[in-house]
């Protein structure tokens, strides 16, 4: 029996609703209109529910493709010029005395090498975390590896989304427990996602 126009409309609305939930209440039009280097607040808003993808699955190719579009958008590595500017503003809070131009270039090279695989939003969030009240070592001048470690942690939602996409593409169906499931803490979810990300040598792959 061929579905009626009303049934098709309801189905389309349902798909848009699911995508909106997946993208933090935003639609595909909003996602596609975002700049190449998305502000950290926007990424955090859109990916807020992505840790739940560790124990839930995508229900349609439409959802899968919408999530892939978001992952691609949020995976663009920061350009060198942006990295040097952001790190210069960070280190300016710690440097004392004069630093030669040659030394500054060498320092910039070290930072760019360590940061080259990360998107701008992840680096920005990591810098804010380092200088914020939640970091007990905030008075210490960070090394490139310090910010890289935190940036890897910030990518946790991206790794969760990639895992969900990979399961969908491979036809893997999660075994959902019938017993009530205790909600995973934010800290534990971050740990699991960070551990998964540590095996990724290059962020774009």
Coordinates of N, CA and C in Angstrom, one line a residue:
X1 N 0.8 -1.2 0.0 CA 0.0 0.0 0.0 C 0.9 1.3 0.0
X2 N 0.6 2.2 -0.9 CA 1.4 3.4 -1.0 C 1.1 4.4 0.1
X3 N 2.1 4.9 0.8 CA 1.8 5.8 1.9 C 1.2 7.1 1.4
X4 N 0.3 7.7 2.2 CA -0.3 9.0 1.9 C 0.7 10.1 2.0
X5 N 0.3 11.3 1.5 CA 1.1 12.5 1.6 C 1.3 12.9 3.0
X6 N 0.3 12.7 3.8 CA 0.4 13.1 5.2 C 1.4 12.2 6.0
X7 N 1.4 10.9 5.6 CA 2.3 10.0 6.3 C 3.7 10.3 5.9
X8 N 4.0 10.7 4.6 CA 5.3 11.1 4.2 C 5.7 12.4 4.9
X9 N 4.8 13.3 5.0 CA 5.2 14.6 5.7 C 5.5 14.3 7.2
X10 N 4.8 13.5 7.8 CA 5.1 13.2 9.2 C 6.4 12.5 9.3
X11 N 6.8 11.6 8.4 CA 8.0 10.9 8.4 C 9.2 11.9 8.2
X12 N 9.0 12.9 7.3 CA 10.0 13.9 7.1 C 10.2 14.8 8.3
X13 N 9.1 15.1 9.0 CA 9.2 15.9 10.2 C 9.9 15.2 11.3
X14 N 9.7 13.9 11.4 CA 10.3 13.1 12.4 C 11.8 13.0 12.2
X15 N 12.2 12.9 10.9 CA 13.6 12.9 10.6 C 14.3 14.2 11.0
X16 N 13.6 15.3 10.6 CA 14.2 16.6 11.0 C 14.3 16.7 12.5
X17 N 13.3 16.2 13.2 CA 13.4 16.3 14.7 C 14.5 15.5 15.2
X18 N 14.8 14.3 14.7 CA 15.9 13.5 15.2 C 17.2 14.1 14.9
X19 N 17.3 14.7 13.7 CA 18.6 15.4 13.3 C 18.8 16.6 14.2
X20 N 17.7 17.3 14.5 CA 17.8 18.4 15.4 C 18.3 18.0 16.8
X21 N 17.8 16.9 17.3 CA 18.3 16.4 18.6 C 19.7 16.0 18.5
X22 N 20.1 15.4 17.4 CA 21.5 14.9 17.2 C 22.5 16.1 17.2
X23 N 22.0 17.2 16.6 CA 22.8 18.4 16.5 C 22.5 19.5 17.5
X24 N 22.1 19.1 18.7 CA 21.9 20.0 19.8 C 20.8 21.0 19.5
X25 N 19.7 20.7 18.7 CA 18.6 21.6 18.4 C 18.8 22.4 17.2
X26 N 20.0 22.2 16.5 CA 20.3 22.9 15.3 C 20.0 22.0 14.1
X27 N 19.6 22.7 12.9 CA 19.3 21.9 11.7 C 20.6 21.9 10.8
X28 N 20.4 21.1 9.7 CA 21.5 21.0 8.8 C 21.9 22.4 8.2
X29 N 20.9 23.2 8.0 CA 21.1 24.6 7.4 C 22.1 25.4 8.3
X30 N 21.8 25.3 9.6 CA 22.7 26.0 10.6 C 24.1 25.4 10.5
X31 N 24.2 24.1 10.5 CA 25.5 23.5 10.5 C 26.3 23.9 9.2
X32 N 25.6 23.9 8.1 CA 26.3 24.2 6.8 C 26.7 25.7 6.7
X33 N 26.1 26.5 7.5 CA 26.3 28.0 7.4 C 27.5 28.4 8.4
X34 N 27.9 27.4 9.2 CA 29.0 27.8 10.1 C 30.3 28.0 9.4
X35 N 31.2 28.9 10.0 CA 32.5 29.1 9.4 C 33.4 27.9 9.4
X36 N 34.5 27.9 8.7 CA 35.4 26.8 8.7 C 35.9 26.5 10.1
X37 N 36.2 27.5 10.9 CA 36.7 27.3 12.2 C 35.6 27.8 13.2
X38 N 34.9 26.8 13.7 CA 33.7 27.0 14.5 C 34.1 27.4 15.9
X39 N 33.4 28.4 16.5 CA 33.6 28.8 17.8 C 33.4 27.7 18.8
X40 N 34.3 27.6 19.9 CA 34.2 26.5 20.8 C 32.8 26.4 21.5
X41 N 32.1 27.5 21.7 CA 30.8 27.5 22.3 C 29.8 26.8 21.4
X42 N 29.9 27.0 20.1 CA 29.0 26.4 19.2 C 29.2 24.9 19.1
X43 N 30.5 24.5 19.1 CA 30.8 23.1 19.0 C 30.3 22.4 20.3
X44 N 30.5 23.0 21.4 CA 30.0 22.4 22.7 C 28.5 22.3 22.7
X45 N 27.8 23.3 22.2 CA 26.4 23.2 22.1 C 25.9 22.1 21.3
X46 N 26.5 21.9 20.1 CA 26.0 21.0 19.1 C 26.4 19.5 19.5
X47 N 27.5 19.4 20.2 CA 28.0 18.0 20.5 C 27.6 17.6 21.9
X48 N 26.8 18.3 22.6 CA 26.5 18.1 24.0 C 26.0 16.6 24.2
X49 N 25.2 16.1 23.3 CA 24.6 14.8 23.5 C 25.5 13.7 22.9
X50 N 26.6 14.0 22.2 CA 27.3 13.0 21.5 C 27.9 11.9 22.4
X51 N 28.3 12.2 23.7 CA 28.8 11.1 24.5 C 27.8 10.0 24.6
X52 N 26.5 10.3 24.5 CA 25.5 9.2 24.6 C 25.6 8.2 23.4
X53 N 26.3 8.6 22.4 CA 26.5 7.7 21.2 C 27.4 6.5 21.6
X54 N 28.0 6.6 22.7 CA 28.8 5.5 23.2 C 28.0 4.2 23.4
X55 N 26.7 4.5 23.8 CA 25.8 3.4 24.2 C 24.5 3.5 23.5
X56 N 24.4 4.3 22.4 CA 23.2 4.3 21.6 C 23.6 4.2 20.1
X57 N 22.7 4.0 19.2 CA 23.1 3.9 17.8 C 22.2 4.7 16.9
X58 N 22.7 5.0 15.7 CA 22.0 5.8 14.7 C 21.0 4.9 14.1
X59 N 19.8 5.5 13.8 CA 18.7 4.7 13.3 C 18.4 4.9 11.8
X60 N 19.2 5.8 11.1 CA 18.9 5.9 9.7 C 20.1 6.5 9.0
X61 N 20.2 6.3 7.7 CA 21.3 6.9 6.9 C 21.2 8.4 7.0
X62 N 20.0 9.0 7.1 CA 19.9 10.4 7.2 C 20.6 11.0 8.5
X63 N 20.4 10.3 9.6 CA 21.1 10.6 10.8 C 22.6 10.4 10.7
X64 N 23.0 9.3 10.1 CA 24.4 9.0 9.9 C 25.1 10.1 9.1
X65 N 24.4 10.5 7.9 CA 25.0 11.6 7.1 C 25.1 12.9 7.7
X66 N 24.0 13.3 8.5 CA 24.0 14.5 9.3 C 25.2 14.6 10.3
X67 N 25.4 13.4 11.0 CA 26.4 13.4 11.9 C 27.8 13.5 11.3
X68 N 27.9 12.8 10.1 CA 29.2 12.9 9.4 C 29.5 14.3 8.9
X69 N 28.5 15.0 8.5 CA 28.7 16.4 8.1 C 29.2 17.2 9.2
X70 N 28.6 17.0 10.4 CA 29.1 17.7 11.6 C 30.5 17.4 12.0
X71 N 30.8 16.1 11.9 CA 32.2 15.6 12.3 C 33.2 16.2 11.3
X72 N 32.9 16.2 10.0 CA 33.8 16.8 9.0 C 34.0 18.3 9.3
X73 N 32.9 19.0 9.6 CA 33.0 20.4 9.9 C 33.8 20.7 11.1
X74 N 33.7 19.9 12.1 CA 34.5 20.1 13.4 C 35.9 19.5 13.4
X75 N 36.3 18.9 12.3 CA 37.6 18.3 12.2 C 38.6 19.0 11.4
X76 N 38.3 20.2 10.9 CA 39.2 21.0 10.1 C 40.4 21.5 11.0
X77 N 41.6 21.1 10.7 CA 42.7 21.5 11.5 C 42.9 23.0 11.4
X78 N 43.4 23.6 12.5 CA 43.6 25.0 12.5 C 44.8 25.4 11.7
X79 N 44.7 26.5 10.9 CA 45.9 26.9 10.1 C 47.0 27.4 11.0
X80 N 48.2 27.4 10.5 CA 49.4 27.7 11.2 C 49.3 29.2 11.8
X81 N 48.8 30.1 11.0 CA 48.8 31.5 11.4 C 47.9 31.6 12.6
X82 N 46.7 30.9 12.6 CA 45.8 31.0 13.8 C 46.5 30.4 15.0
X83 N 47.2 29.2 14.8 CA 47.9 28.6 16.0 C 48.9 29.5 16.6
X84 N 49.7 30.1 15.8 CA 50.8 31.0 16.3 C 50.2 32.2 17.1
X85 N 49.1 32.7 16.5 CA 48.5 33.9 17.2 C 47.8 33.5 18.5
X86 N 47.2 32.3 18.6 CA 46.5 31.9 19.8 C 47.5 31.5 20.9
X87 N 48.6 30.8 20.5 CA 49.6 30.4 21.4 C 50.4 31.6 21.9
X88 N 50.6 32.6 21.0 CA 51.4 33.8 21.5 C 50.6 34.5 22.6
X89 N 49.3 34.6 22.4 CA 48.5 35.2 23.5 C 48.5 34.4 24.8
X90 N 48.6 33.1 24.7 CA 48.8 32.3 25.9 C 50.1 32.5 26.6
X91 N 51.2 32.3 25.8 CA 52.5 32.4 26.4 C 52.8 33.8 26.9
X92 N 52.2 34.8 26.3 CA 52.5 36.2 26.8 C 52.1 36.4 28.2
X93 N 51.3 35.5 28.7 CA 50.9 35.6 30.2 C 51.9 35.0 31.1
X94 N 52.9 34.3 30.5 CA 53.9 33.7 31.3 C 55.4 34.2 31.0
X95 N 55.6 34.7 29.8 CA 57.0 35.1 29.5 C 57.4 36.3 30.3
X96 N 58.6 36.3 30.8 CA 59.2 37.5 31.5 C 60.6 37.8 30.8
X97 N 60.8 39.0 30.6 CA 62.1 39.4 29.9 C 62.0 39.4 28.4
X98 N 63.0 39.7 27.8 CA 63.1 39.8 26.3 C 63.4 38.4 25.7
X99 N 62.7 38.0 24.6 CA 62.9 36.8 23.9 C 63.3 37.2 22.5
X100 N 64.4 36.7 22.0 CA 64.9 37.0 20.6 C 63.9 36.5 19.6
X101 N 63.9 37.2 18.4 CA 63.0 36.8 17.4 C 63.3 35.4 16.9
X102 N 64.6 35.0 16.9 CA 64.9 33.6 16.5 C 64.4 32.6 17.4
X103 N 64.5 32.9 18.7 CA 63.9 32.0 19.7 C 62.4 31.9 19.6
X104 N 61.7 33.0 19.4 CA 60.3 33.0 19.2 C 59.9 32.1 18.1
X105 N 60.6 32.2 17.0 CA 60.3 31.4 15.8 C 60.4 29.9 16.1
X106 N 61.5 29.6 16.9 CA 61.7 28.2 17.2 C 60.6 27.7 18.1
X107 N 60.2 28.5 19.1 CA 59.1 28.1 20.0 C 57.8 27.9 19.2
X108 N 57.6 28.9 18.2 CA 56.3 28.8 17.4 C 56.4 27.5 16.6
X109 N 57.5 27.1 16.1 CA 57.6 25.9 15.3 C 57.3 24.6 16.1
X110 N 57.7 24.6 17.4 CA 57.4 23.5 18.3 C 55.9 23.4 18.5
X111 N 55.3 24.6 18.8 CA 53.9 24.6 19.0 C 53.1 24.2 17.8
X112 N 53.4 24.7 16.7 CA 52.7 24.4 15.4 C 52.8 22.9 15.1
X113 N 54.0 22.3 15.3 CA 54.2 20.9 15.1 C 53.2 20.1 16.0
X114 N 53.1 20.4 17.2 CA 52.3 19.7 18.2 C 50.8 19.9 17.9
X115 N 50.4 21.1 17.5 CA 49.0 21.4 17.3 C 48.4 21.2 16.0
X116 N 49.2 20.8 15.0 CA 48.8 20.9 13.6 C 47.6 20.0 13.3
X117 N 47.4 18.9 14.0 CA 46.3 18.0 13.7 C 45.0 18.4 14.4
X118 N 45.0 19.4 15.3 CA 43.8 19.8 16.0 C 43.0 20.9 15.4
X119 N 41.7 20.9 15.5 CA 40.9 22.0 15.0 C 41.0 23.2 16.0
X120 N 40.7 24.4 15.5 CA 40.9 25.6 16.3 C 40.1 25.6 17.6
X121 N 38.8 25.1 17.5 CA 38.0 25.1 18.7 C 38.5 24.3 19.8
X122 N 39.2 23.1 19.5 CA 39.7 22.3 20.5 C 40.9 22.9 21.2
X123 N 41.8 23.6 20.4 CA 42.9 24.3 20.9 C 42.4 25.4 21.8
X124 N 41.4 26.2 21.3 CA 40.9 27.3 22.1 C 40.4 26.8 23.5
X125 N 39.6 25.8 23.5 CA 39.0 25.2 24.7 C 40.1 24.8 25.6
X126 N 41.2 24.2 25.1 CA 42.3 23.7 25.9 C 43.1 24.8 26.5
X127 N 43.3 25.9 25.8 CA 44.0 27.1 26.3 C 43.1 27.7 27.4
X128 N 41.8 27.8 27.2 CA 41.0 28.4 28.3 C 41.0 27.5 29.5
X129 N 41.0 26.2 29.3 CA 41.0 25.3 30.5 C 42.4 25.4 31.2
X130 N 43.5 25.6 30.5 CA 44.8 25.7 31.1 C 44.9 26.9 32.0
X131 N 44.3 28.0 31.6 CA 44.4 29.2 32.3 C 43.3 29.4 33.3
X132 N 42.3 28.5 33.3 CA 41.1 28.6 34.1 C 41.3 28.1 35.5
X133 N 40.3 28.3 36.3 CA 40.3 27.9 37.7 C 40.3 26.4 38.0
X134 N 39.9 25.6 37.0 CA 39.8 24.2 37.2 C 41.2 23.5 37.0
X135 N 42.2 24.2 36.5 CA 43.5 23.6 36.4 C 44.4 24.0 37.5
X136 N 44.8 23.1 38.4 CA 45.6 23.4 39.5 C 47.0 23.9 39.1
X137 N 47.4 23.6 37.8 CA 48.8 24.0 37.4 C 48.7 25.3 36.5
X138 N 47.6 26.0 36.6 CA 47.5 27.2 35.7 C 48.5 28.2 35.9
X139 N 49.3 28.3 37.0 CA 50.3 29.3 37.2 C 51.6 28.8 36.5
X140 N 51.7 27.6 36.0 CA 52.9 27.1 35.3 C 52.7 27.4 33.8
X141 N 53.9 27.7 33.2 CA 53.8 27.9 31.7 C 53.7 26.6 31.1
X142 N 52.7 26.4 30.2 CA 52.5 25.1 29.6 C 53.5 24.8 28.5
X143 N 53.7 23.5 28.3 CA 54.5 23.1 27.1 C 53.5 22.6 26.0
X144 N 54.0 22.5 24.8 CA 53.1 22.1 23.7 C 52.3 20.8 24.0
X145 N 53.0 19.9 24.7 CA 52.4 18.6 25.0 C 51.2 18.7 26.0
X146 N 51.3 19.7 26.9 CA 50.3 20.0 27.8 C 48.9 20.3 27.2
X147 N 49.0 21.3 26.2 CA 47.8 21.7 25.5 C 47.4 20.6 24.5
X148 N 48.3 19.9 23.9 CA 47.9 18.8 23.0 C 47.1 17.7 23.8
X149 N 47.6 17.4 25.0 CA 46.9 16.4 25.8 C 45.5 16.8 26.1
X150 N 45.3 18.1 26.4 CA 44.0 18.5 26.7 C 43.1 18.6 25.5
X151 N 43.7 19.0 24.3 CA 43.0 19.1 23.1 C 42.5 17.7 22.7
X152 N 43.3 16.7 22.9 CA 42.9 15.3 22.6 C 41.7 14.9 23.4
X153 N 41.6 15.4 24.7 CA 40.5 15.1 25.6 C 39.2 15.8 25.1
X154 N 39.4 17.1 24.6 CA 38.3 17.8 24.1 C 37.7 17.2 22.8
X155 N 38.4 16.4 22.1 CA 37.9 15.7 20.9 C 37.1 14.5 21.3
X156 N 36.9 14.2 22.5 CA 36.1 13.0 22.9 C 34.8 12.9 22.2
X157 N 33.9 13.9 22.2 CA 32.6 13.8 21.4 C 32.8 13.4 20.0
X158 N 33.9 13.9 19.3 CA 34.1 13.6 17.9 C 34.4 12.1 17.8
X159 N 35.2 11.5 18.7 CA 35.6 10.1 18.6 C 34.3 9.3 18.9
X160 N 33.4 9.7 19.8 CA 32.2 9.0 20.0 C 31.3 9.0 18.8
X161 N 31.3 10.1 18.1 CA 30.5 10.2 16.8 C 31.1 9.3 15.7
X162 N 32.4 9.4 15.6 CA 33.0 8.5 14.6 C 32.8 7.1 14.9
X163 N 32.8 6.7 16.1 CA 32.5 5.3 16.5 C 31.1 4.9 16.1
X164 N 30.1 5.8 16.3 CA 28.7 5.5 16.0 C 28.6 5.4 14.5
X165 N 29.2 6.2 13.7 CA 29.2 6.2 12.3 C 29.8 4.9 11.8
X166 N 30.9 4.5 12.4 CA 31.6 3.2 11.9 C 30.7 2.0 12.2
X167 N 30.0 2.0 13.4 CA 29.1 0.9 13.7 C 28.0 0.8 12.7
X168 N 27.4 2.0 12.4 CA 26.3 2.0 11.4 C 26.8 1.5 10.1
X169 N 27.9 1.9 9.6 CA 28.4 1.5 8.3 C 28.7 0.0 8.3
X170 N 29.1 -0.6 9.4 CA 29.5 -2.0 9.5 C 28.3 -2.8 9.8
X171 N 27.1 -2.2 10.1 CA 25.9 -3.0 10.4 C 25.9 -3.5 11.8
X172 N 26.7 -3.0 12.7 CA 26.8 -3.5 14.1 C 25.6 -2.9 14.9
X173 N 25.0 -3.8 15.6 CA 23.8 -3.5 16.4 C 24.2 -3.6 17.9
X174 N 24.0 -2.5 18.6 CA 24.4 -2.6 20.0 C 23.4 -3.5 20.8
X175 N 23.9 -4.2 21.8 CA 23.1 -5.0 22.6 C 22.6 -4.1 23.8
X176 N 21.4 -3.7 23.8 CA 20.8 -2.8 24.8 C 20.3 -3.6 26.0
X177 N 20.8 -3.3 27.1 CA 20.4 -4.0 28.3 C 19.0 -3.7 28.7
X178 N 18.2 -4.7 29.1 CA 16.8 -4.4 29.5 C 16.7 -3.8 30.9
X179 N 17.7 -4.1 31.7 CA 17.7 -3.6 33.1 C 18.0 -2.1 33.0
X180 N 17.5 -1.3 34.0 CA 17.7 0.1 34.0 C 19.2 0.4 34.0
X181 N 19.7 1.3 33.1 CA 21.1 1.6 33.0 C 21.5 2.8 33.8
X182 N 22.5 2.7 34.6 CA 22.9 3.8 35.3 C 23.6 4.8 34.4
X183 N 23.2 6.1 34.5 CA 23.8 7.0 33.5 C 25.3 7.2 33.8
X184 N 26.0 7.2 32.7 CA 27.5 7.3 32.8 C 27.8 8.8 33.2
X185 N 28.7 8.9 34.1 CA 29.1 10.2 34.5 C 29.9 10.9 33.4
X186 N 29.9 12.2 33.4 CA 30.6 13.0 32.4 C 32.1 12.7 32.4
X187 N 32.6 12.6 33.6 CA 34.0 12.3 33.8 C 34.4 11.0 33.2
X188 N 33.6 9.9 33.4 CA 33.9 8.6 32.9 C 33.8 8.6 31.4
X189 N 32.8 9.3 30.9 CA 32.6 9.3 29.4 C 33.8 10.0 28.8
X190 N 34.3 11.1 29.4 CA 35.5 11.8 28.9 C 36.7 10.9 28.9
X191 N 36.8 10.1 29.9 CA 38.0 9.2 30.0 C 37.9 8.1 28.9
X192 N 36.7 7.5 28.7 CA 36.6 6.5 27.6 C 36.9 7.1 26.3
X193 N 36.3 8.3 26.0 CA 36.5 8.9 24.7 C 37.9 9.3 24.5
X194 N 38.6 9.8 25.5 CA 40.0 10.2 25.4 C 40.9 9.0 25.1
X195 N 40.6 7.9 25.8 CA 41.3 6.6 25.6 C 41.2 6.2 24.2
X196 N 40.0 6.3 23.6 CA 39.7 5.8 22.3 C 40.5 6.7 21.3
X197 N 40.6 8.0 21.6 CA 41.3 9.0 20.7 C 42.8 8.8 20.8
X198 N 43.3 8.3 21.8 CA 44.8 8.2 21.9 C 45.3 7.3 20.9
X199 N 44.5 6.4 20.3 CA 45.0 5.4 19.3 C 44.9 6.0 17.9
X200 N 44.4 7.2 17.8 CA 44.3 7.9 16.5 C 45.5 8.7 16.3
X201 N 46.4 8.3 15.3 CA 47.6 9.0 15.1 C 47.4 10.3 14.4
X202 N 46.4 10.3 13.5 CA 46.2 11.5 12.8 C 44.7 11.8 12.9
X203 N 44.3 13.0 13.3 CA 43.0 13.3 13.6 C 42.0 13.1 12.5
X204 N 42.4 13.4 11.3 CA 41.5 13.3 10.2 C 41.2 11.9 9.7
X205 N 41.8 10.9 10.3 CA 41.6 9.5 9.8 C 40.9 8.7 10.8

